[in-house]
Short mmCIF file of C-alpha atoms and ligand atoms in Angstrom, two decimals:
data_model
loop_
_atom_site.label_atom_id
_atom_site.label_comp_id
_atom_site.label_asym_id
_atom_site.label_seq_id
_atom_site.Cartn_x
_atom_site.Cartn_y
_atom_site.Cartn_z
CA MET Y 1 26.48 40.20 164.78
CA PRO Y 2 22.81 40.88 165.70
CA LYS Y 3 21.53 38.91 168.69
CA ARG Y 4 19.68 35.69 167.81
CA THR Y 5 15.92 36.04 168.31
CA ASP Y 6 14.76 34.23 171.43
CA THR Y 7 11.89 32.06 170.18
CA ARG Y 8 11.72 29.61 173.09
CA ALA Y 9 8.31 30.90 174.16
CA PHE Y 10 6.88 29.79 170.81
CA GLU Y 11 8.60 26.41 170.74
CA VAL Y 12 5.96 24.79 172.92
CA THR Y 13 2.55 23.55 171.69
CA GLN Y 14 0.02 25.89 173.30
CA PRO Y 15 -3.30 24.64 174.66
CA LEU Y 16 -6.24 25.18 172.31
CA SER Y 17 -7.64 28.02 174.47
CA LYS Y 18 -4.38 29.98 174.13
CA ARG Y 19 -4.19 29.23 170.39
CA ASP Y 20 -7.79 30.37 169.98
CA THR Y 21 -6.94 33.66 171.70
CA VAL Y 22 -4.01 34.25 169.32
CA ARG Y 23 -6.25 33.26 166.40
CA ALA Y 24 -9.01 35.65 167.48
CA ALA Y 25 -6.48 38.49 167.84
CA ALA Y 26 -4.98 37.74 164.41
CA ASN Y 27 -8.44 37.57 162.83
CA ALA Y 28 -9.47 40.81 164.53
CA LYS Y 29 -6.54 42.57 162.82
CA ILE Y 30 -7.88 41.60 159.36
CA PRO Y 31 -9.48 44.73 157.86
CA ARG Y 32 -13.20 44.61 157.11
CA TRP Y 33 -12.52 45.16 153.41
CA TYR Y 34 -10.21 42.14 153.21
CA ASN Y 35 -11.16 39.84 150.36
CA PRO Y 36 -9.45 36.41 150.50
CA TRP Y 37 -10.14 35.67 146.83
CA VAL Y 38 -8.47 38.91 145.74
CA HIS Y 39 -5.54 38.08 148.03
CA LEU Y 40 -5.16 34.73 146.27
CA ALA Y 41 -5.91 36.02 142.76
CA PHE Y 42 -3.49 38.96 142.83
CA PRO Y 43 -0.17 37.04 143.09
CA SER Y 44 -1.59 34.27 140.91
CA LEU Y 45 -2.53 36.64 138.08
CA VAL Y 46 0.67 38.69 138.41
CA GLY Y 47 2.77 35.51 138.36
CA LEU Y 48 0.92 33.84 135.49
CA GLY Y 49 0.95 37.16 133.58
CA MET Y 50 4.73 37.50 134.00
CA ILE Y 51 5.23 33.90 132.85
CA THR Y 52 3.05 34.44 129.77
CA ALA Y 53 4.81 37.71 128.87
CA SER Y 54 8.30 36.26 129.41
CA VAL Y 55 7.58 33.17 127.32
CA ALA Y 56 6.04 35.33 124.56
CA LEU Y 57 9.23 37.42 124.42
CA LEU Y 58 11.59 34.43 124.09
CA ARG Y 59 13.50 34.30 120.79
CA ALA Y 60 14.43 30.74 119.77
CA PRO Y 61 16.06 29.72 123.08
CA THR Y 62 18.93 27.22 122.87
CA TRP Y 63 19.05 24.07 125.03
CA LEU Y 64 21.73 25.71 127.13
CA GLU Y 65 19.49 28.72 127.76
CA LEU Y 66 16.58 26.44 128.68
CA LEU Y 67 18.76 25.01 131.45
CA THR Y 68 17.98 28.30 133.24
CA VAL Y 69 14.66 26.75 134.30
CA PRO Y 70 16.01 23.80 136.36
CA VAL Y 71 18.93 25.89 137.66
CA VAL Y 72 16.62 28.66 138.91
CA PHE Y 73 14.25 26.07 140.36
CA LEU Y 74 17.10 24.51 142.34
CA LEU Y 75 18.42 27.85 143.58
CA ALA Y 76 14.89 28.97 144.53
CA ASN Y 77 14.38 25.76 146.50
CA PHE Y 78 17.51 26.45 148.58
CA ASP Y 79 16.51 30.10 148.89
CA GLU Y 80 13.08 29.05 150.19
CA TRP Y 81 14.84 26.91 152.82
CA HIS Y 82 17.14 29.81 153.77
CA ILE Y 83 14.43 32.49 153.95
CA HIS Y 84 12.09 30.24 155.91
CA ARG Y 85 14.78 29.27 158.43
CA ASN Y 86 16.56 32.60 158.76
CA VAL Y 87 13.94 35.27 158.06
CA LEU Y 88 10.55 33.75 158.94
CA HIS Y 89 11.91 32.08 162.08
CA ARG Y 90 14.43 34.77 163.15
CA ARG Y 91 13.69 38.46 163.23
CA THR Y 92 15.73 39.97 160.40
CA TRP Y 93 15.89 43.64 159.49
CA PRO Y 94 14.14 44.98 157.39
CA LEU Y 95 11.78 42.02 157.02
CA GLU Y 96 10.61 41.74 160.64
CA VAL Y 97 6.98 41.75 159.45
CA LEU Y 98 7.55 38.31 157.94
CA TYR Y 99 8.84 36.97 161.26
CA TRP Y 100 5.91 38.41 163.24
CA ARG Y 101 3.40 36.92 160.84
CA HIS Y 102 5.09 33.54 160.84
CA THR Y 103 6.64 32.41 164.13
CA PRO Y 104 4.40 33.98 166.81
CA GLU Y 105 1.23 33.84 164.66
CA HIS Y 106 1.10 31.25 161.83
CA HIS Y 107 2.94 28.69 163.98
CA VAL Y 108 0.90 29.24 167.15
CA ILE Y 109 -2.44 29.08 165.33
CA PHE Y 110 -1.72 26.08 163.09
CA VAL Y 111 -0.10 23.04 164.67
CA ARG Y 112 0.61 19.57 163.36
CA ASP Y 113 -2.71 18.03 164.36
CA ASP Y 114 -4.75 21.17 163.67
CA MET Y 115 -3.54 22.48 160.33
CA ALA Y 116 -6.79 23.55 158.68
CA MET Y 117 -8.00 27.11 158.23
CA ARG Y 118 -11.45 27.70 159.70
CA GLY Y 119 -12.69 29.83 156.82
CA THR Y 120 -11.54 31.68 153.73
CA ARG Y 121 -10.74 34.84 155.72
CA GLU Y 122 -7.89 32.86 157.27
CA PHE Y 123 -6.16 32.93 153.85
CA ARG Y 124 -4.72 36.07 155.41
CA LEU Y 125 -2.92 33.92 158.01
CA VAL Y 126 -1.32 31.69 155.37
CA LEU Y 127 -0.58 33.68 152.19
CA ILE Y 128 2.37 36.09 152.04
CA PRO Y 129 1.39 39.80 151.82
CA PHE Y 130 -0.34 40.41 148.48
CA TYR Y 131 2.44 42.71 147.24
CA GLY Y 132 5.12 40.05 147.98
CA ILE Y 133 5.37 38.80 144.41
CA LEU Y 134 5.83 42.35 143.06
CA ALA Y 135 8.42 43.08 145.75
CA ILE Y 136 10.37 39.99 144.68
CA PHE Y 137 10.16 41.00 141.01
CA VAL Y 138 11.29 44.57 141.69
CA THR Y 139 14.10 43.79 144.15
CA THR Y 140 15.56 41.20 141.77
CA LEU Y 141 15.45 43.54 138.73
CA PRO Y 142 19.23 44.23 138.99
CA LEU Y 143 19.81 40.48 138.66
CA THR Y 144 17.35 40.31 135.76
CA ALA Y 145 19.20 43.19 134.05
CA ALA Y 146 22.58 41.56 134.67
CA LEU Y 147 21.39 38.29 133.12
CA TRP Y 148 19.91 40.20 130.17
CA TRP Y 149 23.13 42.08 129.37
CA LEU Y 150 25.78 39.60 130.50
CA LEU Y 151 24.23 36.31 129.35
CA SER Y 152 21.23 36.80 127.06
CA PRO Y 153 17.69 38.23 127.03
CA ASN Y 154 16.37 34.64 126.86
CA VAL Y 155 18.15 33.69 130.11
CA ALA Y 156 16.72 36.80 131.83
CA LEU Y 157 13.20 35.99 130.60
CA LEU Y 158 13.44 32.36 131.71
CA TRP Y 159 14.68 33.50 135.12
CA VAL Y 160 11.65 35.80 135.48
CA ALA Y 161 9.23 33.07 134.35
CA THR Y 162 10.71 30.42 136.67
CA SER Y 163 11.06 32.63 139.75
CA MET Y 164 7.52 34.00 139.36
CA GLY Y 165 6.21 30.46 138.81
CA TYR Y 166 7.99 29.40 141.99
CA VAL Y 167 6.29 32.10 144.05
CA VAL Y 168 2.86 31.12 142.71
CA ALA Y 169 3.56 27.43 143.43
CA TYR Y 170 4.64 28.33 146.96
CA GLU Y 171 1.41 30.22 147.61
CA TRP Y 172 -0.87 27.56 146.13
CA LEU Y 173 0.87 24.66 147.85
CA HIS Y 174 1.11 26.32 151.26
CA LEU Y 175 -2.56 27.26 151.08
CA SER Y 176 -3.51 23.72 150.06
CA TYR Y 177 -1.74 22.23 153.13
CA HIS Y 178 -3.88 24.45 155.34
CA LEU Y 179 -7.16 23.46 153.68
CA PRO Y 180 -9.20 20.82 155.54
CA ALA Y 181 -7.63 17.39 154.90
CA THR Y 182 -11.10 16.19 153.88
CA SER Y 183 -11.50 18.81 151.12
CA ARG Y 184 -11.05 17.84 147.45
CA VAL Y 185 -7.62 19.46 147.22
CA GLY Y 186 -6.65 18.26 150.70
CA ARG Y 187 -7.40 14.64 149.80
CA SER Y 188 -5.18 14.55 146.70
CA ARG Y 189 -2.17 12.24 146.93
CA VAL Y 190 0.39 14.90 146.08
CA VAL Y 191 -0.99 17.38 148.59
CA ARG Y 192 -1.17 14.69 151.28
CA TRP Y 193 2.46 13.74 150.71
CA LEU Y 194 3.71 17.32 150.70
CA ARG Y 195 1.45 18.36 153.59
CA ALA Y 196 3.00 15.69 155.84
CA HIS Y 197 6.38 17.42 155.43
CA HIS Y 198 4.99 20.84 156.26
CA ALA Y 199 2.69 19.59 159.05
CA TRP Y 200 5.71 18.08 160.78
CA HIS Y 201 7.35 21.51 160.62
CA HIS Y 202 4.22 22.81 162.36
CA THR Y 203 5.29 21.00 165.54
CA PRO Y 204 6.38 24.03 167.61
CA GLU Y 205 9.09 22.02 169.38
CA LEU Y 206 10.66 21.13 166.01
CA MET Y 207 9.97 24.17 163.84
CA GLN Y 208 13.29 25.96 164.44
CA ARG Y 209 15.31 23.00 163.19
CA TRP Y 210 13.40 20.81 160.75
CA ASN Y 211 11.48 20.70 157.47
CA PHE Y 212 12.02 24.22 156.12
CA ASN Y 213 10.95 23.55 152.53
CA VAL Y 214 7.31 24.37 151.87
CA THR Y 215 7.18 23.31 148.21
CA ILE Y 216 9.30 20.30 147.20
CA PRO Y 217 11.44 19.12 150.17
CA LEU Y 218 14.66 19.00 148.13
CA ALA Y 219 16.92 21.34 150.10
CA ASP Y 220 15.78 19.68 153.34
CA TRP Y 221 16.82 16.34 151.88
CA VAL Y 222 20.23 17.60 150.67
CA LEU Y 223 20.98 19.52 153.88
CA GLY Y 224 19.74 16.75 156.18
CA THR Y 225 16.99 18.79 157.79
CA THR Y 226 14.08 16.43 157.10
CA HIS Y 227 12.93 15.24 160.51
CA PRO Y 228 13.40 11.44 160.71
CA ASP Y 229 9.78 10.93 161.81
CA THR Y 230 8.24 12.89 158.91
CA ARG Y 231 7.49 9.90 156.67
CA ARG Y 232 6.83 7.48 159.49
CA ALA Y 233 4.10 9.79 160.70
CA ALA Y 234 2.64 10.25 157.20
ZN1 ZN H 301 2.13 26.62 157.26
ZN1 ZN H 302 7.84 27.94 159.67
#
C-alpha cells in the first residue's frame, strides 16, 4: 500500500498574503503564449464534436440502448467523486500532476469566501489540462471497443457522447463557480445553488472529507459526504 499523502499543511486557511504569494507563483508559471479562450474552447469543441459525431452515427437506437445515457451519467458522477477525493486530493501515480495543480494550488488560491478568478488568465488555475478530454477518450477506447463488440455500436456511441458531454459540463460548471458571483453567469440561480456546494468544499479544513462532486452533488448525497452546513450557509 502506498503511503497516504500528508496534506495537513494545506488543510488550514492561509492568510491572504500567503495565498497571494502562491497565486503569484502559479500565475508566473503560465507561459506567455497561454490563451485562456483557446484553453476553454479546445475541450468544448472536442467534446461537442464527439457528441455530434456519435449521435450522427446512431442507427435507430432502442429504448434499452438509450438507457446508456442515464447509466453513464450516474457512473460518471460517482467517478467524479472518486477521482476528486482520491486523485486530486491524494498524490496518485501516474497522475501526480493533477494533485499538484489541485490541493496545494487550486485550494490554496481559492477559498470559500474568495472563490473568484481575478482575470481570464486564471482559467489556467481552474480548467483541467487542455488535453484532458482527449486523454479520457483515448484511455477509455478499450471500454468503447468492448461496448461496441459485446453490446452494440449504439451503446458504444451513446457512452462516448455521454462521457464527453460530462467532461464538458464539468469544465463549464467548475469555471462558472470561480467567476465573480456578481457576473451574469455567477448570478444565475442554478450556478448559485451548485457553487454553494463547491465553495463549501473550498474550505481547506473540510476539503479532504466533504463535497467532492463538482457537477451535480448526487454521489455526495448518496455517500453521505455533503457537509451538513452546505445548504445552511447557502
Ligand atoms: Zn474549485
Ligand atoms: Zn478539491
